[in-house]
Each structure stands twice: as C-alpha cells, then as structure tokens.
PDB file of C-alpha atoms in Angstrom:
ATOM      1  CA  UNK Z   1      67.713  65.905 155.668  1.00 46.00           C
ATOM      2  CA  UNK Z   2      68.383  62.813 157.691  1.00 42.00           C
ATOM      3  CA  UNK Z   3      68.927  60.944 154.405  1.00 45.00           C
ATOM      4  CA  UNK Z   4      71.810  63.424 153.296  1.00 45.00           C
ATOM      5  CA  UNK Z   5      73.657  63.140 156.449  1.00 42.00           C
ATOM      6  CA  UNK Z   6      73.595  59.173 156.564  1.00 40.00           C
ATOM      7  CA  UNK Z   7      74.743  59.750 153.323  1.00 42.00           C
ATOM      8  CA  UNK Z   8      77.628  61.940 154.007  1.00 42.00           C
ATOM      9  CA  UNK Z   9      78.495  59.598 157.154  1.00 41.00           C
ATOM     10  CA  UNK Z  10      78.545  56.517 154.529  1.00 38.00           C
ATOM     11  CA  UNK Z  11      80.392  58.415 152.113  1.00 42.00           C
ATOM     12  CA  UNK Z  12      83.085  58.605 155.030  1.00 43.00           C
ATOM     13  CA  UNK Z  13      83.170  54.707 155.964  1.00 40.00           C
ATOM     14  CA  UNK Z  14      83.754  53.873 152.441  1.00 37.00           C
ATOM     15  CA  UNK Z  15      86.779  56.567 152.140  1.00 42.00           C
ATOM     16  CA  UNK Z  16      88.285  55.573 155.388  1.00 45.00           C
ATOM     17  CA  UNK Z  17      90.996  53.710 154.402  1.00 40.00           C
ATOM     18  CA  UNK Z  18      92.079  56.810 152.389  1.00 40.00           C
ATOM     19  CA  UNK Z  19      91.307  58.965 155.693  1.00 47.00           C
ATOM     20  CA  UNK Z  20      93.763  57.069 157.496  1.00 46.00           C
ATOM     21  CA  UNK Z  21      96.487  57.780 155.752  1.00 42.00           C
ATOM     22  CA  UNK Z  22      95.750  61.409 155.498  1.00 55.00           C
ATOM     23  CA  UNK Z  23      95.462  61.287 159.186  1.00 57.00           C
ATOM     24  CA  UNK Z  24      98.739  60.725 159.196  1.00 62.00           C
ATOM     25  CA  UNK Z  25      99.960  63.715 157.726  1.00 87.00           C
ATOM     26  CA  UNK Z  26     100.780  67.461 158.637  1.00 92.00           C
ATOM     27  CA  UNK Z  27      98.313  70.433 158.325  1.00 94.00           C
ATOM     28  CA  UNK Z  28     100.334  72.442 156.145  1.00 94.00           C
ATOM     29  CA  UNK Z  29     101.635  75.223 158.270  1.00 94.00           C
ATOM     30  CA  UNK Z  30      99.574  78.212 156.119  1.00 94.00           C
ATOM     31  CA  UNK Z  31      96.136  76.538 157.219  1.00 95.00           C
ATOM     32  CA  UNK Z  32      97.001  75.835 161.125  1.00 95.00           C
ATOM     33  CA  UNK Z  33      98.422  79.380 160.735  1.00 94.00           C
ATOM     34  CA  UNK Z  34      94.967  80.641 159.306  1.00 93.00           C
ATOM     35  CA  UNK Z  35      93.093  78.841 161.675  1.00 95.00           C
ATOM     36  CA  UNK Z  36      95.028  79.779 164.824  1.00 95.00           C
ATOM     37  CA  UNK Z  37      94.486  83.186 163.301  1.00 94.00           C
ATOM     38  CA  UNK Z  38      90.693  82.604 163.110  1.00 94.00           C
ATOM     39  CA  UNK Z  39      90.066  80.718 166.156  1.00 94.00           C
ATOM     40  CA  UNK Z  40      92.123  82.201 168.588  1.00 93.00           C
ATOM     41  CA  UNK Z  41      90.710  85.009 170.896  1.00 90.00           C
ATOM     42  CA  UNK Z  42      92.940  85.884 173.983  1.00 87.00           C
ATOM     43  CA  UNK Z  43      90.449  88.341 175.450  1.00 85.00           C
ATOM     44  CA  UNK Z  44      88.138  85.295 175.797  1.00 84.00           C
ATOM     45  CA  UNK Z  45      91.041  82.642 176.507  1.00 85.00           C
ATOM     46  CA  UNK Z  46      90.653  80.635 173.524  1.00 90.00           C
ATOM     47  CA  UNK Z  47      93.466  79.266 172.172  1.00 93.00           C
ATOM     48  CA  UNK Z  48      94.540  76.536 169.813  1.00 94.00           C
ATOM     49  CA  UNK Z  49      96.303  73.698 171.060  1.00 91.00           C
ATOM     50  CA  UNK Z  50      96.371  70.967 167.678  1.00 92.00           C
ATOM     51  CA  UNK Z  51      95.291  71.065 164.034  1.00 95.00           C
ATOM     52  CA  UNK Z  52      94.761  67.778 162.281  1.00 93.00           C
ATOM     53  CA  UNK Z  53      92.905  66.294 159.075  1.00 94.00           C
ATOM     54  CA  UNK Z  54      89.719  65.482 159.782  1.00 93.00           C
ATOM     55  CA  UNK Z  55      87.448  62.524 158.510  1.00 90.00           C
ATOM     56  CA  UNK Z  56      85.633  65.101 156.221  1.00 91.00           C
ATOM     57  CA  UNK Z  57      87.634  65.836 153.156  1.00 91.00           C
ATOM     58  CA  UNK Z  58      88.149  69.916 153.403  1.00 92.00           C
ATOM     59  CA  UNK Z  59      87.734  69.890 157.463  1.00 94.00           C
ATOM     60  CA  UNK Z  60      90.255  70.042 160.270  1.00 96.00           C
ATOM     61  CA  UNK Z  61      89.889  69.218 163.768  1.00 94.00           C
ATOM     62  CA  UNK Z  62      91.019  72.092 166.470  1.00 95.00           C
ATOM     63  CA  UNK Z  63      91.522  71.159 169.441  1.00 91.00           C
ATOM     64  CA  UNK Z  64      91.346  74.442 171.846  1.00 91.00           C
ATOM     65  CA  UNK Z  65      93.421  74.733 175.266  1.00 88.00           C
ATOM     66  CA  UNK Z  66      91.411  73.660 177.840  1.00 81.00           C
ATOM     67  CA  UNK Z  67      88.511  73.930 175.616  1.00 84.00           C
ATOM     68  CA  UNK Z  68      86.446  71.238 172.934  1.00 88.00           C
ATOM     69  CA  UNK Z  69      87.590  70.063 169.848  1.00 91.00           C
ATOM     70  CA  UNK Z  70      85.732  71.580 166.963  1.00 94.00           C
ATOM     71  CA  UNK Z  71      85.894  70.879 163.176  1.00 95.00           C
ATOM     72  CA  UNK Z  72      86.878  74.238 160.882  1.00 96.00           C
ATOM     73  CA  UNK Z  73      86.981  74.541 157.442  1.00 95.00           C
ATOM     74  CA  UNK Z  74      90.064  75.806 156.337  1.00 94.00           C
ATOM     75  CA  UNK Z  75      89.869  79.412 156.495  1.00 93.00           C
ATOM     76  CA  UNK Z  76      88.652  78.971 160.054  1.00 93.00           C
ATOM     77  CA  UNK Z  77      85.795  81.440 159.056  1.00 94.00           C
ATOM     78  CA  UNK Z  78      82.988  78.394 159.783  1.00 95.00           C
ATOM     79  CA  UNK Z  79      83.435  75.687 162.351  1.00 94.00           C
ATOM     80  CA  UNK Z  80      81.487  73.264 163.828  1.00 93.00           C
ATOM     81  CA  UNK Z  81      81.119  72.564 167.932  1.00 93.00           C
ATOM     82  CA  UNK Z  82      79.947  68.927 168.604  1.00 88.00           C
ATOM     83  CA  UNK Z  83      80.946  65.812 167.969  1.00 89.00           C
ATOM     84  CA  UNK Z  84      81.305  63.631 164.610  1.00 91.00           C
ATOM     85  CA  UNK Z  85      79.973  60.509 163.797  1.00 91.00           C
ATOM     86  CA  UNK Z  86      80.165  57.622 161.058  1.00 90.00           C
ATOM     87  CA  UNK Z  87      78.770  54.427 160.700  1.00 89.00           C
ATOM     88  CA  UNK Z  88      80.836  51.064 161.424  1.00 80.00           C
ATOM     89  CA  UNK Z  89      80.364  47.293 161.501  1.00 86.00           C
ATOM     90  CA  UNK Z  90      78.741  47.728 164.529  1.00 78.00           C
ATOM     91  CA  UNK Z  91      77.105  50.752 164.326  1.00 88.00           C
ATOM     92  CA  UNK Z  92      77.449  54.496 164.596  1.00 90.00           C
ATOM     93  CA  UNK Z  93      81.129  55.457 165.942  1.00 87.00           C
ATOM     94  CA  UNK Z  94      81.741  58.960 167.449  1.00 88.00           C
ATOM     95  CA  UNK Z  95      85.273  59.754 166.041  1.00 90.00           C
ATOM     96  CA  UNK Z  96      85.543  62.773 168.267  1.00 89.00           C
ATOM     97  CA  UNK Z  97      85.404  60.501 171.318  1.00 88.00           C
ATOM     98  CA  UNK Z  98      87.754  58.155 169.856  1.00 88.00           C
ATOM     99  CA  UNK Z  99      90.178  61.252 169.275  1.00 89.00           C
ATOM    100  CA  UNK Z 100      89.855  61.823 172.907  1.00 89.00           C
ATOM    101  CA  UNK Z 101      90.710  58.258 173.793  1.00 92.00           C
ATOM    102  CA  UNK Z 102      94.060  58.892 172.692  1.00 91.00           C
ATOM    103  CA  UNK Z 103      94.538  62.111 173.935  1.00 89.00           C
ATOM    104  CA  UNK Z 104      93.557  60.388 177.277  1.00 93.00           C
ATOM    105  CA  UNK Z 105      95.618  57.698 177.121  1.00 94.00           C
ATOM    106  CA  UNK Z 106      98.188  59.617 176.064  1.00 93.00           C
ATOM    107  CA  UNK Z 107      98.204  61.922 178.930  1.00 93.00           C
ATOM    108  CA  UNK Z 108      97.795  59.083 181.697  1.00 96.00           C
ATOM    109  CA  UNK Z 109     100.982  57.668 179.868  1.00 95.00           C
ATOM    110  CA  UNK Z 110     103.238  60.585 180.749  1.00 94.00           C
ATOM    111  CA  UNK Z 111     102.220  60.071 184.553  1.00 96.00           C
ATOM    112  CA  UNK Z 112     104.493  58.722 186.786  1.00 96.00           C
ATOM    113  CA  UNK Z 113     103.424  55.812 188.556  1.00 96.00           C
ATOM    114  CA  UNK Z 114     104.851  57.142 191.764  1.00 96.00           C
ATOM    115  CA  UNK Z 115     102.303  59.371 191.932  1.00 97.00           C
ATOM    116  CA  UNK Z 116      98.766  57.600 191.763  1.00 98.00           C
ATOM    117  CA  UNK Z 117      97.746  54.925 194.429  1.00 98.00           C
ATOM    118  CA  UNK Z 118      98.022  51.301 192.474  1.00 98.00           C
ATOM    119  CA  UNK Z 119      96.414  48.332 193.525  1.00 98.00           C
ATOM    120  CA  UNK Z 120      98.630  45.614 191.272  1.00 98.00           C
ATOM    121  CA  UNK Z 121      97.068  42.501 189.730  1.00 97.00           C
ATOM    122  CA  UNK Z 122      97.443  39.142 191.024  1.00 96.00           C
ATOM    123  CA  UNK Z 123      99.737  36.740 188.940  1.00 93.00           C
ATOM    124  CA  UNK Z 124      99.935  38.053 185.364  1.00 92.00           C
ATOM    125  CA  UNK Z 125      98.727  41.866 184.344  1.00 94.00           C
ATOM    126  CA  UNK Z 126      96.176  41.388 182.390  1.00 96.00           C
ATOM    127  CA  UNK Z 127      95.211  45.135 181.437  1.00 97.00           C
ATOM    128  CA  UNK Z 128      95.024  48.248 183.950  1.00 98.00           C
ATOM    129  CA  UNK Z 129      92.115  51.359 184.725  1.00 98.00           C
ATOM    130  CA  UNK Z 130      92.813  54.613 186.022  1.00 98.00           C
ATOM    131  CA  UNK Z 131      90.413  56.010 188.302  1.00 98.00           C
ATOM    132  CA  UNK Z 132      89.622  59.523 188.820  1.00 98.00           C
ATOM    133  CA  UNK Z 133      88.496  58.814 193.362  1.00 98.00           C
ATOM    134  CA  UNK Z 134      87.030  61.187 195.919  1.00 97.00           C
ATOM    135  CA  UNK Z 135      87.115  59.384 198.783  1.00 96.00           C
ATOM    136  CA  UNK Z 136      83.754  61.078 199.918  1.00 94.00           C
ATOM    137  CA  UNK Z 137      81.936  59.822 197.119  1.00 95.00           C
ATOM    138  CA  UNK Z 138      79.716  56.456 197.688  1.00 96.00           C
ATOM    139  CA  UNK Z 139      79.869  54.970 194.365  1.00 97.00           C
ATOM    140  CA  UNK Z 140      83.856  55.333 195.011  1.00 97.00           C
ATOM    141  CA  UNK Z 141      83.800  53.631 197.947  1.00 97.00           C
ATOM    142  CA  UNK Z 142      81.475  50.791 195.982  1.00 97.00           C
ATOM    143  CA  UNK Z 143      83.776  50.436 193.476  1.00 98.00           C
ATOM    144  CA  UNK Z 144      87.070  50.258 195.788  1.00 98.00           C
ATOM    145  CA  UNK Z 145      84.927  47.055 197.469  1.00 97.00           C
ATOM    146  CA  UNK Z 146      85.940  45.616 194.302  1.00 97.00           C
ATOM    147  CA  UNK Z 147      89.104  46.581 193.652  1.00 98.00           C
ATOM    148  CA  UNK Z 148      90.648  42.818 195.344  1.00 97.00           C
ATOM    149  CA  UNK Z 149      87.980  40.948 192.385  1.00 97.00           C
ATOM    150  CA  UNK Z 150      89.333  43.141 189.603  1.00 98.00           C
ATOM    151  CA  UNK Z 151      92.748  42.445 190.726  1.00 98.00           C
ATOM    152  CA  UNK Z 152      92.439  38.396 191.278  1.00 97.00           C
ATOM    153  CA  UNK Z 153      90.971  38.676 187.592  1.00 97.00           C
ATOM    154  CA  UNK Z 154      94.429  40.498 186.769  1.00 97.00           C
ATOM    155  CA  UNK Z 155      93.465  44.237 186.041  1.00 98.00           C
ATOM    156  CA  UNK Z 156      95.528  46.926 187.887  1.00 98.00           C
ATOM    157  CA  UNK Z 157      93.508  49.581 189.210  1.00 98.00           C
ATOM    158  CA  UNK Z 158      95.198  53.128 189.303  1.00 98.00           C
ATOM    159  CA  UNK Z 159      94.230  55.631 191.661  1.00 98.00           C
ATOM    160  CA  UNK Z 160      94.022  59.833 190.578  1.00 98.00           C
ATOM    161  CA  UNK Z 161      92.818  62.027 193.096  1.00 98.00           C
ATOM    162  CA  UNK Z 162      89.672  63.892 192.022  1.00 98.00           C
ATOM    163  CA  UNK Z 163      88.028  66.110 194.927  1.00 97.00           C
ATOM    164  CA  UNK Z 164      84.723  66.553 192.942  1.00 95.00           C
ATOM    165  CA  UNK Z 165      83.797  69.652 195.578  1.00 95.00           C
ATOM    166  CA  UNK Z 166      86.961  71.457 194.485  1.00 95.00           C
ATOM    167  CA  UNK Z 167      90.503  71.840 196.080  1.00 95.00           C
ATOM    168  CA  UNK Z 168      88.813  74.082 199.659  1.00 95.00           C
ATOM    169  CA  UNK Z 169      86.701  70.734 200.368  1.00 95.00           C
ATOM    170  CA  UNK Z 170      87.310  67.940 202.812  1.00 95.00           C
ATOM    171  CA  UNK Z 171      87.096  65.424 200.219  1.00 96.00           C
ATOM    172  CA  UNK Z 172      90.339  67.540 198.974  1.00 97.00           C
ATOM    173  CA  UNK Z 173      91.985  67.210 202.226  1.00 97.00           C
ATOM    174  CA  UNK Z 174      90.872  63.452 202.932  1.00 97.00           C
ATOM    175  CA  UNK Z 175      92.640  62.695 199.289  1.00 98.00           C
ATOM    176  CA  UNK Z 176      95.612  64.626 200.079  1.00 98.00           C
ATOM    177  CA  UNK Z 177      95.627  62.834 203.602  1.00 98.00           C
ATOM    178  CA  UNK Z 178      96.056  59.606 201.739  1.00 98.00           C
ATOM    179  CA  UNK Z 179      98.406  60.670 199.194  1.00 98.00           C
ATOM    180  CA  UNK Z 180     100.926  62.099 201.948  1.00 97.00           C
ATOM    181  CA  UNK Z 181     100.592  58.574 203.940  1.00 97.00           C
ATOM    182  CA  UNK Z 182     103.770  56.824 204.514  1.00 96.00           C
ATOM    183  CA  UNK Z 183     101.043  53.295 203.142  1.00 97.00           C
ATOM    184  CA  UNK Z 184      98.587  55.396 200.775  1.00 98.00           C
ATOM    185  CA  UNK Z 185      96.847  52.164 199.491  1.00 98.00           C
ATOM    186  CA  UNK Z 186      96.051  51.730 203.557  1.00 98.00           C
ATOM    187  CA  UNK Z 187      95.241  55.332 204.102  1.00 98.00           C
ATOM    188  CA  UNK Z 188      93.017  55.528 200.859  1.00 98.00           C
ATOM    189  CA  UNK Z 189      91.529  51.910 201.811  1.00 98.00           C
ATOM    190  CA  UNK Z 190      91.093  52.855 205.775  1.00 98.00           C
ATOM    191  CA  UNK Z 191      89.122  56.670 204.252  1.00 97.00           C
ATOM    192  CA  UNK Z 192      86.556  55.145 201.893  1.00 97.00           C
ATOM    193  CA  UNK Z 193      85.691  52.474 204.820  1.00 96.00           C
ATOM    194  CA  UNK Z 194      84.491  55.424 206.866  1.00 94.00           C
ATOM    195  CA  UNK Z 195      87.583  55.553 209.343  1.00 95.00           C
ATOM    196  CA  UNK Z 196      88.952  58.915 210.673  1.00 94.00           C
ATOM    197  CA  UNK Z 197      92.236  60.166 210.148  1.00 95.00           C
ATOM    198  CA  UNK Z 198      93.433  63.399 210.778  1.00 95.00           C
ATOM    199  CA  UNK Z 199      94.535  65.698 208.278  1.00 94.00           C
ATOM    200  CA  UNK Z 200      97.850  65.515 206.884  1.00 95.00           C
ATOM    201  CA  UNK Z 201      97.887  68.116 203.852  1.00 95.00           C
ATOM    202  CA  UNK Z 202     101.888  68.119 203.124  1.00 95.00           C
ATOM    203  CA  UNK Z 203     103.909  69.917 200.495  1.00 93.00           C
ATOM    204  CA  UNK Z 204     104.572  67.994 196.932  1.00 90.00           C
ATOM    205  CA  UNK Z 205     100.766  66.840 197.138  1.00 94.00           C
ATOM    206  CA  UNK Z 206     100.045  65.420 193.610  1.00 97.00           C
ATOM    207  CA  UNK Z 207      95.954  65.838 194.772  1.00 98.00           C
ATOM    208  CA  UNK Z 208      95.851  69.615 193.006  1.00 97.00           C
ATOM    209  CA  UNK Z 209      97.542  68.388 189.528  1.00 97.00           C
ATOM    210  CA  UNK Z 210      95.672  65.596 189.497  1.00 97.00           C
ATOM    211  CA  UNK Z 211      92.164  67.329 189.548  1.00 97.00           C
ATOM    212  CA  UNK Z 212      93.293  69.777 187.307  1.00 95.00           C
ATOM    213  CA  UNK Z 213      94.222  66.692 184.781  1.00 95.00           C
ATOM    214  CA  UNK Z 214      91.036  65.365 185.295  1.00 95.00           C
ATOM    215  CA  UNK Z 215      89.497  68.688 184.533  1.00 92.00           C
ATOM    216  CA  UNK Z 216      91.063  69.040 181.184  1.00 89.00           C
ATOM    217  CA  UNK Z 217      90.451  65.329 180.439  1.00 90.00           C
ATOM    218  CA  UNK Z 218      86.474  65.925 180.851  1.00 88.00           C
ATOM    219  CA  UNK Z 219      86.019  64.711 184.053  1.00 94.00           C
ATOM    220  CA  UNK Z 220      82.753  66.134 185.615  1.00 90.00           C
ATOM    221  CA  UNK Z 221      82.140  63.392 188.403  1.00 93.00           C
ATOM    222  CA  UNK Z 222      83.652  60.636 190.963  1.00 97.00           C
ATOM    223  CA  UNK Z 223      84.575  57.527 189.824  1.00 97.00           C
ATOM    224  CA  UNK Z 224      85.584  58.235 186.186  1.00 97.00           C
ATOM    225  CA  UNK Z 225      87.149  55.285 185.242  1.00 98.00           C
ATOM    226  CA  UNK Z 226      89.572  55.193 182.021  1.00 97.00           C
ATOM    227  CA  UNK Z 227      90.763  52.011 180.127  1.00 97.00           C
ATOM    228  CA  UNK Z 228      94.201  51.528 178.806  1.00 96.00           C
ATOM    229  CA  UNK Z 229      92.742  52.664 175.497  1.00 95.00           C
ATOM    230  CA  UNK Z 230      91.862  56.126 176.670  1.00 96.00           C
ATOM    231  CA  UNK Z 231      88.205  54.896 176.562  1.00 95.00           C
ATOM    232  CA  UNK Z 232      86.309  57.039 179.916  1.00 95.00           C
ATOM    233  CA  UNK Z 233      83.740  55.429 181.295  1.00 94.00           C
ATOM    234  CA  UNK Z 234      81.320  57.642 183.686  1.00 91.00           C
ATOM    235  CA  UNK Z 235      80.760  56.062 186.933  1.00 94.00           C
ATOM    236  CA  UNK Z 236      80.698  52.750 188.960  1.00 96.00           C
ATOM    237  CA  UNK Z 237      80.399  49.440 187.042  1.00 96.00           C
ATOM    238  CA  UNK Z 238      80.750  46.564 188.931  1.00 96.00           C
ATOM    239  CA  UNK Z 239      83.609  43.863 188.398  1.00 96.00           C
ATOM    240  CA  UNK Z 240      81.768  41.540 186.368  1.00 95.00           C
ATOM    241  CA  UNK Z 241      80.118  44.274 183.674  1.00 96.00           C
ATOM    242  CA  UNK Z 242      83.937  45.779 183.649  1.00 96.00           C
ATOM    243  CA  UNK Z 243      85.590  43.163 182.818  1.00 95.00           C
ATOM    244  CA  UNK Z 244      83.039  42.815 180.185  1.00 94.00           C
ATOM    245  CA  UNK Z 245      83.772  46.068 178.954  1.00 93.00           C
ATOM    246  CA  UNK Z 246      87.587  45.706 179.247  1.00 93.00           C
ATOM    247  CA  UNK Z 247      87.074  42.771 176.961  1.00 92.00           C
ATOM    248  CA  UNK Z 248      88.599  40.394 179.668  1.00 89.00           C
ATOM    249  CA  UNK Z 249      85.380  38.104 180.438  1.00 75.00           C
TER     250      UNK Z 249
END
C-alpha cells in the first residue's frame, strides 16, 4: 500500500512541470458548477469559496468558506479531507500548505498598513513577518523582547491583534487599548512589559477583524508568525532560528 502511494506521489513530481501549467487554467464552469452543486450544504454552512486543478490529474481542489480545502473528483460525489503531499529535492512537500501560503499572503497583502502596529527595520528592509499578538500571552511578550534584534538585522515585524480568549476577554480589551493609543507601538510595548493602562476600547477598533482574519487564516494560538511568503509558523522562535528560517542568516 505504502509502495502505491509513493508511487502515485512520484508519478506527480515527474508530471509537475505539466501541472503547472494546468494550474494555471480555469475549471470549466460545468465542473465548479457540479461541484458547488455537490459540496455545498447551507443547512450545515458549507459553502464553496474556489475550484482549481489539482496536482492529481482528474482532481480539483475546493476550498470551502471558512472551512478546509478538500480535493473532489469531478462530479463532487467523492472527495478527500486532508492534506496532499509529493516528494521534492528535499523531501516530501505538502502542496495543500503551500496553497495556503498564498492564500495567506495574499490576504495580509490587501491589509492596510494603517491598521497593524509595525516595528520598521533599521537601514534597508530586508523582508517583513506578520504576527498574530495577545498581549497576555508570554511567548508574545518573549518574542516582542526581540523585536529591536530582528529589526537591526532588517526584518519588519507587523503586528495583528489576536485575543486568543475571544473578543469578551481582557487580552481583547488590552489589544484594543493599544490599537486606540494615540503611540500604539508604546502602548503595545508598555502592555507586554507588564505595565497597567486603563482601558480604552474606542469605535473603528481593527482588534475584532483582525481575530476574525486570523481565524479564517488557521490561527489557533498566540504568536503565529507569517513570512512574506504566506509561510505560518506556530509560535515563538527566537531571532537567530528566524532569521534562519526567513533565509536571512
């Protein structure tokens, strides 16, 4: 069995040049219309957001509304929930993942930059994060302590506001406290050192949208850092392992 699926994942690193091509291309409109058809269920609040070629020849990947991306065949009367893999240069790939980097990146590109809390590099950009922050959260507060290293090394760091206890928590409050700070990268500095501030929840609060975003991104816990490439990575790193994985070292 294991044999047949290496197999199959081979078959797909040798057609991949073909693939990418393909990728390029339109679902005819009769098969997203079939699958939409197949896959969506209002009573259960499924519904699809994107049909596109897959890496398997006779597969499409269906990305649901707020929901995961599963692979259909083109009836939509089978589909698969998980994520696919193939074997590269340097090992196995997951190409679901890799679909989700751009999604990501392509979300955190339509973002304003007026509303996140940036801490700009020093002397030439080098490349940038965006990090999903609850104040209340230690690792957070780790990683801010080296927010000035990243930036002398030239990465921008990008703050999203990401109350991991929901939006009727005081981590929800504390992050909308800094957000609505005439100085937010004070504020949001001054609340992860442990200082007290009072409350200061005011209208046009980005705090809300952003955890929602970070919701539909996958974001299940404080920091989730995301690359310019889209690529999330779970949790603190320190400077020196990040830069390593930002390729900058």
């Amino acid at each position: 069995m294991i044999n047949r699926v290496l197999s199959l994942v081979l078959a797909c690193v040798l057609t991949g040049s073909v693939f990418s091509v393909r990728a390029a291309e339109p679902v005819p409109a009769d098969i997203v219309d079939s699958l939409r058809k197949m896959l969506e269920s209002p009573a259960n609040g499924l519904k699809v957001s994107t049909v596109e070629h897959s890496e398997i020849d006779g597969m499409y990947a269906v990305q649901l509304v707020d929901g995961p991306l599963v692979y259909a065949n083109r009836s939509g009367q089978f589909f698969i929930v998980g994520d696919l893999f193939t074997v590269g240069p340097a090992g196995y790939v997951n190409l679901a993942e890799k679909r989700r980097d751009g999604q990501r990146a392509e979300q955190l590109a339509g973002l304003s930059p007026a509303d996140m809390i940036i801490f700009p590099a020093q002397g030439e950009a080098r490349s940038h994060i965006t990090v999903f922050t609850d104040v209340t959260c230690f690792y957070c507060q780790k990683l801010h302590r080296e927010v000035p290293e990243l930036n002398k090394r030239g990465v921008e760091v990008r703050y999203l506001a990401y109350p991991r206890s929901g939006l009727a928590s005081e981590g929800y409050r504390k992050l909308a406290t800094a957000w609505c700070a005439d100085d937010r990268a004070d504020a949001l500095t001054r609340l992860k050192n442990g200082e007290s501030m009072a409350d200061n929840v005011c209208q046009g609060s980005p705090v809300a949208d952003q955890y929602q975003l970070g919701q539909s991104m996958g974001v299940r816990g404080t920091p989730a850092i995301i690359t310019a490439t889209g690529q999330m990575i779970p949790g603190y790193q320190p400077a020196d392992e990040l830069m390593g994985t930002l390729g900058l070292e």
